[in-house]
Amino acid sequence: MVSMASSLTFQPVLERIAEDMERRPGRGRAADYIPALAAFDARRFGMAVAELDGTVYGVGEWRQPFSAQSITKVFTLALGLAREGDELWEHVGREPSGNPFNSLVQLEYENGIPRNPFINAGALVVTDRLHTRTGHAADTLLDFLRAESGNPDLTFDQGVADSETAHGDRNAALAHFMASYGNVDNPVPVLLDQYFRQCSIEASCADLALATGFLARHGVRADGTRLLTRSQAKQINAAMLTCGTYDAAGDFAHRVGLPGKSGVGGGIIAVVPGRCTLCVWSPGLDERGNSVAGVAALDLFTTLTGLSVF
Ligand code: GLN
């Protein structure tokens, strides 16, 4: 185990992880159901660790922007919960689904209330409610990410948003189905536009590790103001641990032992409460939509450092 007595020791750990990843064959495949993401080389790799005070360490392509995709669901949940409080949990559950992220099957049995905020159905509900309260969910999210990462250049990738819109039948089906149960406020095309923009945000490992910091600081933003109560921050970390990697959440908890959230762009964020946040990127995915090298790198990080919640 590597001593974590000094923050400077994160850099050698990251370098050791990158060397290990370099030697591994088989990295999965980039997401091809969103054509704009399919072109990425599965072997690309970057990783960053941010400390609570905003100090960031990185290795590989840790400053390379990539498509954040479902990682953004953590931030819209935080922004929605901050505005709405507990009532949000009447419209979206907090149980693992055990199904793929874009599955429709449970929605009918459960009367249009999605299992959790991180499957697509749940994220659509969260974005819908945030949009109602702010007038523009995606811009609210982008402003938040810019502020927390300290990077004013973060932006949407319109090409990715358009690509998802053109291939968005399944998300449209989820939204229409939930609308039929009265669990969507805005017109479905408006909601889908907000959701696809949200998913298309481009950010680097450094940006996303920094932006996740409020979850390691128990709800406190980078500028010292409070976004969430301590209890709400706990709720989000718990949802990440149990639902953040979909039907692989058990395996992720088993291997990594941290709250984490993946996206089909190949990124994964993770939280060590009270200590630091991480983001890793490698575009090759497994069949459940999680980055192969990303999970392996986080697994190695917690093994080498002992920094897990267990
Ligand atoms: N935009 C993607 C979708 O809706 C997000 C999925 C993901 O990253 N797991 O299908």
Short mmCIF file of N, CA and C in Angstrom, two decimals, residues 155-301:
data_model
loop_
_atom_site.label_atom_id
_atom_site.label_comp_id
_atom_site.label_asym_id
_atom_site.label_seq_id
_atom_site.Cartn_x
_atom_site.Cartn_y
_atom_site.Cartn_z
N THR A 155 -18.17 23.53 -22.87
CA THR A 155 -19.32 23.84 -23.73
C THR A 155 -20.00 22.56 -24.21
N PHE A 156 -21.14 22.74 -24.89
CA PHE A 156 -21.84 21.59 -25.48
C PHE A 156 -21.15 21.20 -26.77
N ASP A 157 -21.22 19.94 -27.15
CA ASP A 157 -20.78 19.51 -28.47
C ASP A 157 -22.04 19.29 -29.30
N GLN A 158 -22.36 20.28 -30.12
CA GLN A 158 -23.62 20.23 -30.85
C GLN A 158 -23.68 19.01 -31.78
N GLY A 159 -22.51 18.60 -32.30
CA GLY A 159 -22.48 17.42 -33.20
C GLY A 159 -22.93 16.16 -32.47
N VAL A 160 -22.48 16.01 -31.23
CA VAL A 160 -22.88 14.84 -30.44
C VAL A 160 -24.37 14.93 -30.09
N ALA A 161 -24.82 16.13 -29.70
CA ALA A 161 -26.24 16.30 -29.38
C ALA A 161 -27.11 15.98 -30.60
N ASP A 162 -26.68 16.45 -31.77
CA ASP A 162 -27.45 16.18 -32.99
C ASP A 162 -27.44 14.69 -33.32
N SER A 163 -26.29 14.05 -33.10
CA SER A 163 -26.17 12.62 -33.37
C SER A 163 -27.13 11.83 -32.47
N GLU A 164 -27.21 12.23 -31.22
CA GLU A 164 -28.14 11.53 -30.30
C GLU A 164 -29.59 11.81 -30.66
N THR A 165 -29.86 13.04 -31.07
CA THR A 165 -31.23 13.37 -31.46
C THR A 165 -31.65 12.51 -32.64
N ALA A 166 -30.73 12.35 -33.58
CA ALA A 166 -31.06 11.57 -34.79
C ALA A 166 -31.21 10.08 -34.49
N HIS A 167 -30.63 9.63 -33.40
CA HIS A 167 -30.70 8.20 -33.05
C HIS A 167 -31.36 8.03 -31.68
N GLY A 168 -32.29 8.94 -31.35
CA GLY A 168 -32.80 9.01 -29.98
C GLY A 168 -34.13 8.34 -29.75
N ASP A 169 -34.48 7.34 -30.57
CA ASP A 169 -35.82 6.75 -30.44
C ASP A 169 -36.07 6.16 -29.05
N ARG A 170 -35.05 5.56 -28.49
CA ARG A 170 -35.27 4.89 -27.20
C ARG A 170 -35.49 5.91 -26.08
N ASN A 171 -34.69 6.96 -26.06
CA ASN A 171 -34.91 8.00 -25.04
C ASN A 171 -36.26 8.68 -25.25
N ALA A 172 -36.64 8.87 -26.53
CA ALA A 172 -37.95 9.46 -26.81
C ALA A 172 -39.05 8.55 -26.29
N ALA A 173 -38.88 7.24 -26.47
CA ALA A 173 -39.88 6.29 -25.98
C ALA A 173 -40.01 6.37 -24.46
N LEU A 174 -38.86 6.43 -23.78
CA LEU A 174 -38.88 6.54 -22.31
C LEU A 174 -39.63 7.80 -21.87
N ALA A 175 -39.32 8.91 -22.53
CA ALA A 175 -39.93 10.19 -22.12
C ALA A 175 -41.44 10.18 -22.40
N HIS A 176 -41.83 9.70 -23.57
CA HIS A 176 -43.27 9.65 -23.88
C HIS A 176 -44.00 8.72 -22.92
N PHE A 177 -43.38 7.62 -22.61
CA PHE A 177 -44.03 6.64 -21.72
C PHE A 177 -44.26 7.25 -20.34
N MET A 178 -43.24 7.92 -19.82
CA MET A 178 -43.40 8.55 -18.49
C MET A 178 -44.38 9.71 -18.55
N ALA A 179 -44.42 10.42 -19.69
CA ALA A 179 -45.41 11.51 -19.84
C ALA A 179 -46.82 10.95 -19.75
N SER A 180 -47.02 9.73 -20.24
CA SER A 180 -48.36 9.14 -20.19
C SER A 180 -48.78 8.86 -18.75
N TYR A 181 -47.81 8.76 -17.84
CA TYR A 181 -48.13 8.59 -16.41
C TYR A 181 -48.11 9.92 -15.65
N GLY A 182 -47.94 11.01 -16.38
CA GLY A 182 -47.92 12.33 -15.73
C GLY A 182 -46.63 12.63 -15.01
N ASN A 183 -45.53 11.91 -15.34
CA ASN A 183 -44.27 12.14 -14.64
C ASN A 183 -43.29 12.98 -15.46
N VAL A 184 -43.80 13.69 -16.48
CA VAL A 184 -42.98 14.64 -17.25
C VAL A 184 -43.80 15.92 -17.38
N ASP A 185 -43.20 17.06 -17.03
CA ASP A 185 -43.93 18.34 -17.07
C ASP A 185 -43.85 19.02 -18.43
N ASN A 186 -42.67 19.00 -19.04
CA ASN A 186 -42.43 19.76 -20.26
C ASN A 186 -42.79 18.94 -21.49
N PRO A 187 -43.05 19.59 -22.63
CA PRO A 187 -43.27 18.83 -23.87
C PRO A 187 -42.06 17.92 -24.14
N VAL A 188 -42.32 16.70 -24.57
CA VAL A 188 -41.22 15.73 -24.73
C VAL A 188 -40.10 16.25 -25.64
N PRO A 189 -40.38 16.89 -26.78
CA PRO A 189 -39.26 17.39 -27.60
C PRO A 189 -38.39 18.40 -26.87
N VAL A 190 -39.01 19.22 -26.01
CA VAL A 190 -38.23 20.21 -25.24
C VAL A 190 -37.33 19.46 -24.25
N LEU A 191 -37.90 18.48 -23.57
CA LEU A 191 -37.12 17.70 -22.61
C LEU A 191 -35.95 16.98 -23.30
N LEU A 192 -36.22 16.36 -24.43
CA LEU A 192 -35.15 15.61 -25.11
C LEU A 192 -34.03 16.54 -25.56
N ASP A 193 -34.39 17.73 -26.02
CA ASP A 193 -33.37 18.69 -26.43
C ASP A 193 -32.48 19.05 -25.24
N GLN A 194 -33.09 19.28 -24.08
CA GLN A 194 -32.31 19.60 -22.88
C GLN A 194 -31.42 18.42 -22.48
N TYR A 195 -31.98 17.24 -22.53
CA TYR A 195 -31.25 16.04 -22.10
C TYR A 195 -30.06 15.74 -23.03
N PHE A 196 -30.28 15.84 -24.33
CA PHE A 196 -29.17 15.54 -25.25
C PHE A 196 -28.08 16.60 -25.17
N ARG A 197 -28.47 17.86 -24.96
CA ARG A 197 -27.44 18.89 -24.75
C ARG A 197 -26.62 18.58 -23.50
N GLN A 198 -27.35 18.26 -22.44
CA GLN A 198 -26.71 17.92 -21.17
C GLN A 198 -25.66 16.83 -21.38
N CYS A 199 -26.05 15.76 -22.05
CA CYS A 199 -25.15 14.62 -22.26
C CYS A 199 -23.95 15.00 -23.12
N SER A 200 -24.11 16.00 -23.99
CA SER A 200 -23.07 16.31 -24.98
C SER A 200 -21.95 17.18 -24.42
N ILE A 201 -22.08 17.62 -23.17
CA ILE A 201 -21.03 18.51 -22.61
C ILE A 201 -19.67 17.82 -22.68
N GLU A 202 -18.70 18.60 -23.18
CA GLU A 202 -17.33 18.10 -23.28
C GLU A 202 -16.52 18.64 -22.11
N ALA A 203 -15.84 17.75 -21.42
CA ALA A 203 -15.00 18.18 -20.30
C ALA A 203 -13.87 17.16 -20.15
N SER A 204 -12.80 17.58 -19.50
CA SER A 204 -11.64 16.70 -19.30
C SER A 204 -11.72 16.00 -17.95
N CYS A 205 -10.82 15.07 -17.73
CA CYS A 205 -10.72 14.42 -16.41
C CYS A 205 -10.47 15.47 -15.32
N ALA A 206 -9.60 16.43 -15.61
CA ALA A 206 -9.32 17.47 -14.61
C ALA A 206 -10.59 18.25 -14.29
N ASP A 207 -11.32 18.66 -15.35
CA ASP A 207 -12.55 19.44 -15.14
C ASP A 207 -13.55 18.65 -14.29
N LEU A 208 -13.75 17.39 -14.64
CA LEU A 208 -14.81 16.61 -13.98
C LEU A 208 -14.41 16.19 -12.56
N ALA A 209 -13.12 15.92 -12.35
CA ALA A 209 -12.68 15.61 -10.98
C ALA A 209 -12.93 16.83 -10.09
N LEU A 210 -12.57 18.03 -10.59
CA LEU A 210 -12.80 19.25 -9.81
C LEU A 210 -14.30 19.50 -9.59
N ALA A 211 -15.08 19.31 -10.64
CA ALA A 211 -16.52 19.60 -10.54
C ALA A 211 -17.23 18.67 -9.57
N THR A 212 -16.66 17.50 -9.33
CA THR A 212 -17.27 16.52 -8.42
C THR A 212 -16.91 16.83 -6.96
N GLY A 213 -16.01 17.78 -6.75
CA GLY A 213 -15.48 18.04 -5.41
C GLY A 213 -16.53 18.27 -4.34
N PHE A 214 -17.66 18.88 -4.70
CA PHE A 214 -18.69 19.17 -3.66
C PHE A 214 -19.19 17.90 -3.01
N LEU A 215 -19.09 16.77 -3.70
CA LEU A 215 -19.55 15.51 -3.09
C LEU A 215 -18.54 14.96 -2.08
N ALA A 216 -17.26 15.28 -2.27
CA ALA A 216 -16.26 14.89 -1.27
C ALA A 216 -16.25 15.89 -0.11
N ARG A 217 -16.72 17.13 -0.38
CA ARG A 217 -16.78 18.17 0.67
C ARG A 217 -18.15 18.18 1.35
N HIS A 218 -18.89 17.08 1.25
CA HIS A 218 -20.19 16.94 1.93
C HIS A 218 -21.17 18.04 1.57
N GLY A 219 -21.17 18.46 0.29
CA GLY A 219 -22.18 19.41 -0.19
C GLY A 219 -21.69 20.82 -0.39
N VAL A 220 -20.42 21.11 -0.06
CA VAL A 220 -19.90 22.47 -0.16
C VAL A 220 -19.20 22.69 -1.51
N ARG A 221 -19.57 23.79 -2.18
CA ARG A 221 -19.00 24.09 -3.50
C ARG A 221 -17.56 24.59 -3.41
N ALA A 222 -16.95 24.74 -4.60
CA ALA A 222 -15.55 25.17 -4.66
C ALA A 222 -15.33 26.54 -4.02
N ASP A 223 -16.35 27.41 -4.09
CA ASP A 223 -16.19 28.76 -3.53
C ASP A 223 -16.54 28.82 -2.04
N GLY A 224 -16.82 27.66 -1.43
CA GLY A 224 -17.09 27.63 0.00
C GLY A 224 -18.57 27.74 0.36
N THR A 225 -19.43 28.06 -0.63
CA THR A 225 -20.87 28.12 -0.34
C THR A 225 -21.45 26.70 -0.37
N ARG A 226 -22.58 26.54 0.28
CA ARG A 226 -23.16 25.20 0.37
C ARG A 226 -24.20 25.00 -0.72
N LEU A 227 -24.07 23.91 -1.50
CA LEU A 227 -25.09 23.55 -2.50
C LEU A 227 -26.11 22.62 -1.87
N LEU A 228 -25.61 21.61 -1.16
CA LEU A 228 -26.46 20.55 -0.62
C LEU A 228 -26.25 20.44 0.88
N THR A 229 -27.27 19.94 1.58
CA THR A 229 -27.03 19.59 2.98
C THR A 229 -26.11 18.38 3.00
N ARG A 230 -25.52 18.15 4.14
CA ARG A 230 -24.66 16.97 4.30
C ARG A 230 -25.44 15.70 3.97
N SER A 231 -26.67 15.69 4.40
CA SER A 231 -27.51 14.52 4.17
C SER A 231 -27.80 14.33 2.67
N GLN A 232 -28.05 15.42 1.95
CA GLN A 232 -28.28 15.30 0.50
C GLN A 232 -27.02 14.82 -0.23
N ALA A 233 -25.86 15.31 0.21
CA ALA A 233 -24.62 14.84 -0.41
C ALA A 233 -24.45 13.33 -0.17
N LYS A 234 -24.79 12.90 1.02
CA LYS A 234 -24.76 11.47 1.33
C LYS A 234 -25.70 10.70 0.41
N GLN A 235 -26.90 11.26 0.19
CA GLN A 235 -27.88 10.57 -0.68
C GLN A 235 -27.33 10.37 -2.10
N ILE A 236 -26.66 11.40 -2.61
CA ILE A 236 -26.12 11.28 -3.98
C ILE A 236 -24.97 10.28 -4.03
N ASN A 237 -24.08 10.36 -3.04
CA ASN A 237 -22.99 9.37 -3.01
C ASN A 237 -23.54 7.95 -2.91
N ALA A 238 -24.60 7.78 -2.12
CA ALA A 238 -25.20 6.44 -1.98
C ALA A 238 -25.81 5.98 -3.29
N ALA A 239 -26.47 6.88 -3.98
CA ALA A 239 -27.07 6.51 -5.28
C ALA A 239 -25.97 6.16 -6.29
N MET A 240 -24.86 6.88 -6.24
CA MET A 240 -23.74 6.56 -7.15
C MET A 240 -23.19 5.16 -6.86
N LEU A 241 -23.04 4.87 -5.56
CA LEU A 241 -22.48 3.56 -5.20
C LEU A 241 -23.40 2.42 -5.67
N THR A 242 -24.71 2.62 -5.47
CA THR A 242 -25.63 1.51 -5.73
C THR A 242 -26.17 1.49 -7.16
N CYS A 243 -26.13 2.63 -7.86
CA CYS A 243 -26.79 2.72 -9.18
C CYS A 243 -25.91 3.36 -10.26
N GLY A 244 -24.73 3.86 -9.91
CA GLY A 244 -23.97 4.71 -10.83
C GLY A 244 -23.37 4.00 -12.03
N THR A 245 -23.26 2.69 -11.94
CA THR A 245 -22.71 1.95 -13.09
C THR A 245 -23.72 0.89 -13.55
N TYR A 246 -25.01 1.23 -13.32
CA TYR A 246 -26.13 0.43 -13.88
C TYR A 246 -26.13 -1.00 -13.38
N ASP A 247 -26.27 -1.93 -14.31
CA ASP A 247 -26.36 -3.33 -13.90
C ASP A 247 -24.99 -3.93 -13.58
N ALA A 248 -23.97 -3.06 -13.49
CA ALA A 248 -22.66 -3.52 -13.02
C ALA A 248 -22.31 -2.86 -11.68
N ALA A 249 -23.30 -2.24 -11.02
CA ALA A 249 -23.00 -1.49 -9.79
C ALA A 249 -22.45 -2.40 -8.69
N GLY A 250 -22.93 -3.62 -8.62
CA GLY A 250 -22.41 -4.55 -7.62
C GLY A 250 -20.95 -4.87 -7.88
N ASP A 251 -20.63 -5.13 -9.14
CA ASP A 251 -19.24 -5.43 -9.51
C ASP A 251 -18.34 -4.22 -9.25
N PHE A 252 -18.85 -3.03 -9.56
CA PHE A 252 -18.05 -1.81 -9.34
C PHE A 252 -17.78 -1.61 -7.84
N ALA A 253 -18.81 -1.80 -7.01
CA ALA A 253 -18.61 -1.67 -5.56
C ALA A 253 -17.63 -2.73 -5.06
N HIS A 254 -17.74 -3.92 -5.60
CA HIS A 254 -16.86 -5.03 -5.22
C HIS A 254 -15.41 -4.71 -5.57
N ARG A 255 -15.20 -4.18 -6.76
CA ARG A 255 -13.82 -3.94 -7.21
C ARG A 255 -13.26 -2.61 -6.72
N VAL A 256 -14.07 -1.55 -6.80
CA VAL A 256 -13.55 -0.20 -6.56
C VAL A 256 -13.89 0.27 -5.14
N GLY A 257 -15.11 0.01 -4.69
CA GLY A 257 -15.49 0.40 -3.34
C GLY A 257 -15.64 1.89 -3.14
N LEU A 258 -16.08 2.60 -4.18
CA LEU A 258 -16.32 4.04 -4.08
C LEU A 258 -17.61 4.40 -4.81
N PRO A 259 -18.29 5.49 -4.38
CA PRO A 259 -19.36 6.02 -5.22
C PRO A 259 -18.78 6.39 -6.58
N GLY A 260 -19.41 5.97 -7.65
CA GLY A 260 -18.88 6.27 -8.99
C GLY A 260 -20.00 6.46 -9.97
N LYS A 261 -19.71 7.16 -11.08
CA LYS A 261 -20.71 7.33 -12.14
C LYS A 261 -20.01 7.29 -13.48
N SER A 262 -20.50 6.42 -14.34
CA SER A 262 -19.91 6.27 -15.66
C SER A 262 -20.73 6.99 -16.72
N GLY A 263 -20.12 7.15 -17.89
CA GLY A 263 -20.83 7.66 -19.07
C GLY A 263 -20.35 6.91 -20.29
N VAL A 264 -21.19 6.84 -21.33
CA VAL A 264 -20.77 6.07 -22.51
C VAL A 264 -19.71 6.78 -23.35
N GLY A 265 -19.32 8.00 -22.97
CA GLY A 265 -18.15 8.62 -23.59
C GLY A 265 -16.85 7.98 -23.09
N GLY A 266 -16.95 7.12 -22.08
CA GLY A 266 -15.77 6.41 -21.55
C GLY A 266 -15.24 7.00 -20.26
N GLY A 267 -15.92 8.00 -19.72
CA GLY A 267 -15.48 8.59 -18.46
C GLY A 267 -16.14 7.93 -17.26
N ILE A 268 -15.46 8.01 -16.12
CA ILE A 268 -16.05 7.61 -14.83
C ILE A 268 -15.55 8.60 -13.79
N ILE A 269 -16.48 9.14 -12.98
CA ILE A 269 -16.07 9.93 -11.82
C ILE A 269 -16.24 9.07 -10.57
N ALA A 270 -15.44 9.38 -9.54
CA ALA A 270 -15.55 8.64 -8.28
C ALA A 270 -15.21 9.58 -7.13
N VAL A 271 -15.77 9.26 -5.96
CA VAL A 271 -15.65 10.14 -4.79
C VAL A 271 -15.05 9.37 -3.62
N VAL A 272 -14.02 9.95 -3.00
CA VAL A 272 -13.56 9.46 -1.70
C VAL A 272 -14.01 10.53 -0.71
N PRO A 273 -15.17 10.34 -0.02
CA PRO A 273 -15.72 11.41 0.81
C PRO A 273 -14.70 11.90 1.84
N GLY A 274 -14.61 13.24 1.94
CA GLY A 274 -13.69 13.84 2.90
C GLY A 274 -12.24 13.84 2.46
N ARG A 275 -11.93 13.33 1.25
CA ARG A 275 -10.53 13.18 0.87
C ARG A 275 -10.21 13.71 -0.53
N CYS A 276 -10.88 13.18 -1.56
CA CYS A 276 -10.55 13.58 -2.93
C CYS A 276 -11.62 13.07 -3.90
N THR A 277 -11.52 13.53 -5.15
CA THR A 277 -12.39 13.02 -6.21
C THR A 277 -11.52 12.60 -7.38
N LEU A 278 -12.04 11.68 -8.20
CA LEU A 278 -11.27 11.16 -9.33
C LEU A 278 -12.10 11.21 -10.59
N CYS A 279 -11.40 11.30 -11.73
CA CYS A 279 -12.06 11.06 -13.01
C CYS A 279 -11.07 10.33 -13.90
N VAL A 280 -11.56 9.30 -14.55
CA VAL A 280 -10.73 8.53 -15.48
C VAL A 280 -11.47 8.46 -16.81
N TRP A 281 -10.69 8.45 -17.90
CA TRP A 281 -11.31 8.38 -19.23
C TRP A 281 -10.57 7.38 -20.10
N SER A 282 -11.31 6.48 -20.70
CA SER A 282 -10.80 5.59 -21.74
C SER A 282 -12.04 5.11 -22.51
N PRO A 283 -12.10 5.34 -23.82
CA PRO A 283 -13.37 5.20 -24.55
C PRO A 283 -13.87 3.76 -24.75
N GLY A 284 -13.01 2.76 -24.53
CA GLY A 284 -13.46 1.37 -24.77
C GLY A 284 -14.41 0.92 -23.66
N LEU A 285 -15.61 0.50 -24.04
CA LEU A 285 -16.64 0.13 -23.05
C LEU A 285 -16.84 -1.38 -23.00
N ASP A 286 -17.32 -1.85 -21.85
CA ASP A 286 -17.79 -3.24 -21.77
C ASP A 286 -19.25 -3.30 -22.22
N GLU A 287 -19.84 -4.49 -22.15
CA GLU A 287 -21.19 -4.63 -22.70
C GLU A 287 -22.25 -3.92 -21.86
N ARG A 288 -21.88 -3.46 -20.65
CA ARG A 288 -22.84 -2.72 -19.84
C ARG A 288 -22.65 -1.21 -19.95
N GLY A 289 -21.72 -0.78 -20.80
CA GLY A 289 -21.56 0.65 -21.05
C GLY A 289 -20.59 1.35 -20.12
N ASN A 290 -19.76 0.58 -19.42
CA ASN A 290 -18.76 1.18 -18.52
C ASN A 290 -17.36 1.01 -19.12
N SER A 291 -16.51 2.03 -18.94
CA SER A 291 -15.16 1.99 -19.49
C SER A 291 -14.35 0.83 -18.88
N VAL A 292 -13.80 -0.01 -19.74
CA VAL A 292 -13.04 -1.18 -19.25
C VAL A 292 -11.80 -0.73 -18.49
N ALA A 293 -10.99 0.12 -19.13
CA ALA A 293 -9.76 0.58 -18.46
C ALA A 293 -10.10 1.52 -17.31
N GLY A 294 -11.21 2.23 -17.43
CA GLY A 294 -11.62 3.15 -16.36
C GLY A 294 -11.89 2.40 -15.06
N VAL A 295 -12.67 1.33 -15.15
CA VAL A 295 -12.96 0.55 -13.94
C VAL A 295 -11.67 -0.08 -13.41
N ALA A 296 -10.85 -0.61 -14.33
CA ALA A 296 -9.60 -1.25 -13.90
C ALA A 296 -8.68 -0.25 -13.20
N ALA A 297 -8.63 0.98 -13.70
CA ALA A 297 -7.75 2.00 -13.11
C ALA A 297 -8.24 2.39 -11.72
N LEU A 298 -9.55 2.53 -11.56
CA LEU A 298 -10.08 2.88 -10.23
C LEU A 298 -9.89 1.73 -9.25
N ASP A 299 -10.06 0.53 -9.75
CA ASP A 299 -9.82 -0.67 -8.95
C ASP A 299 -8.37 -0.64 -8.41
N LEU A 300 -7.44 -0.35 -9.32
CA LEU A 300 -6.03 -0.31 -8.92
C LEU A 300 -5.77 0.85 -7.95
N PHE A 301 -6.41 1.98 -8.19
CA PHE A 301 -6.22 3.14 -7.30
C PHE A 301 -6.61 2.79 -5.86
#
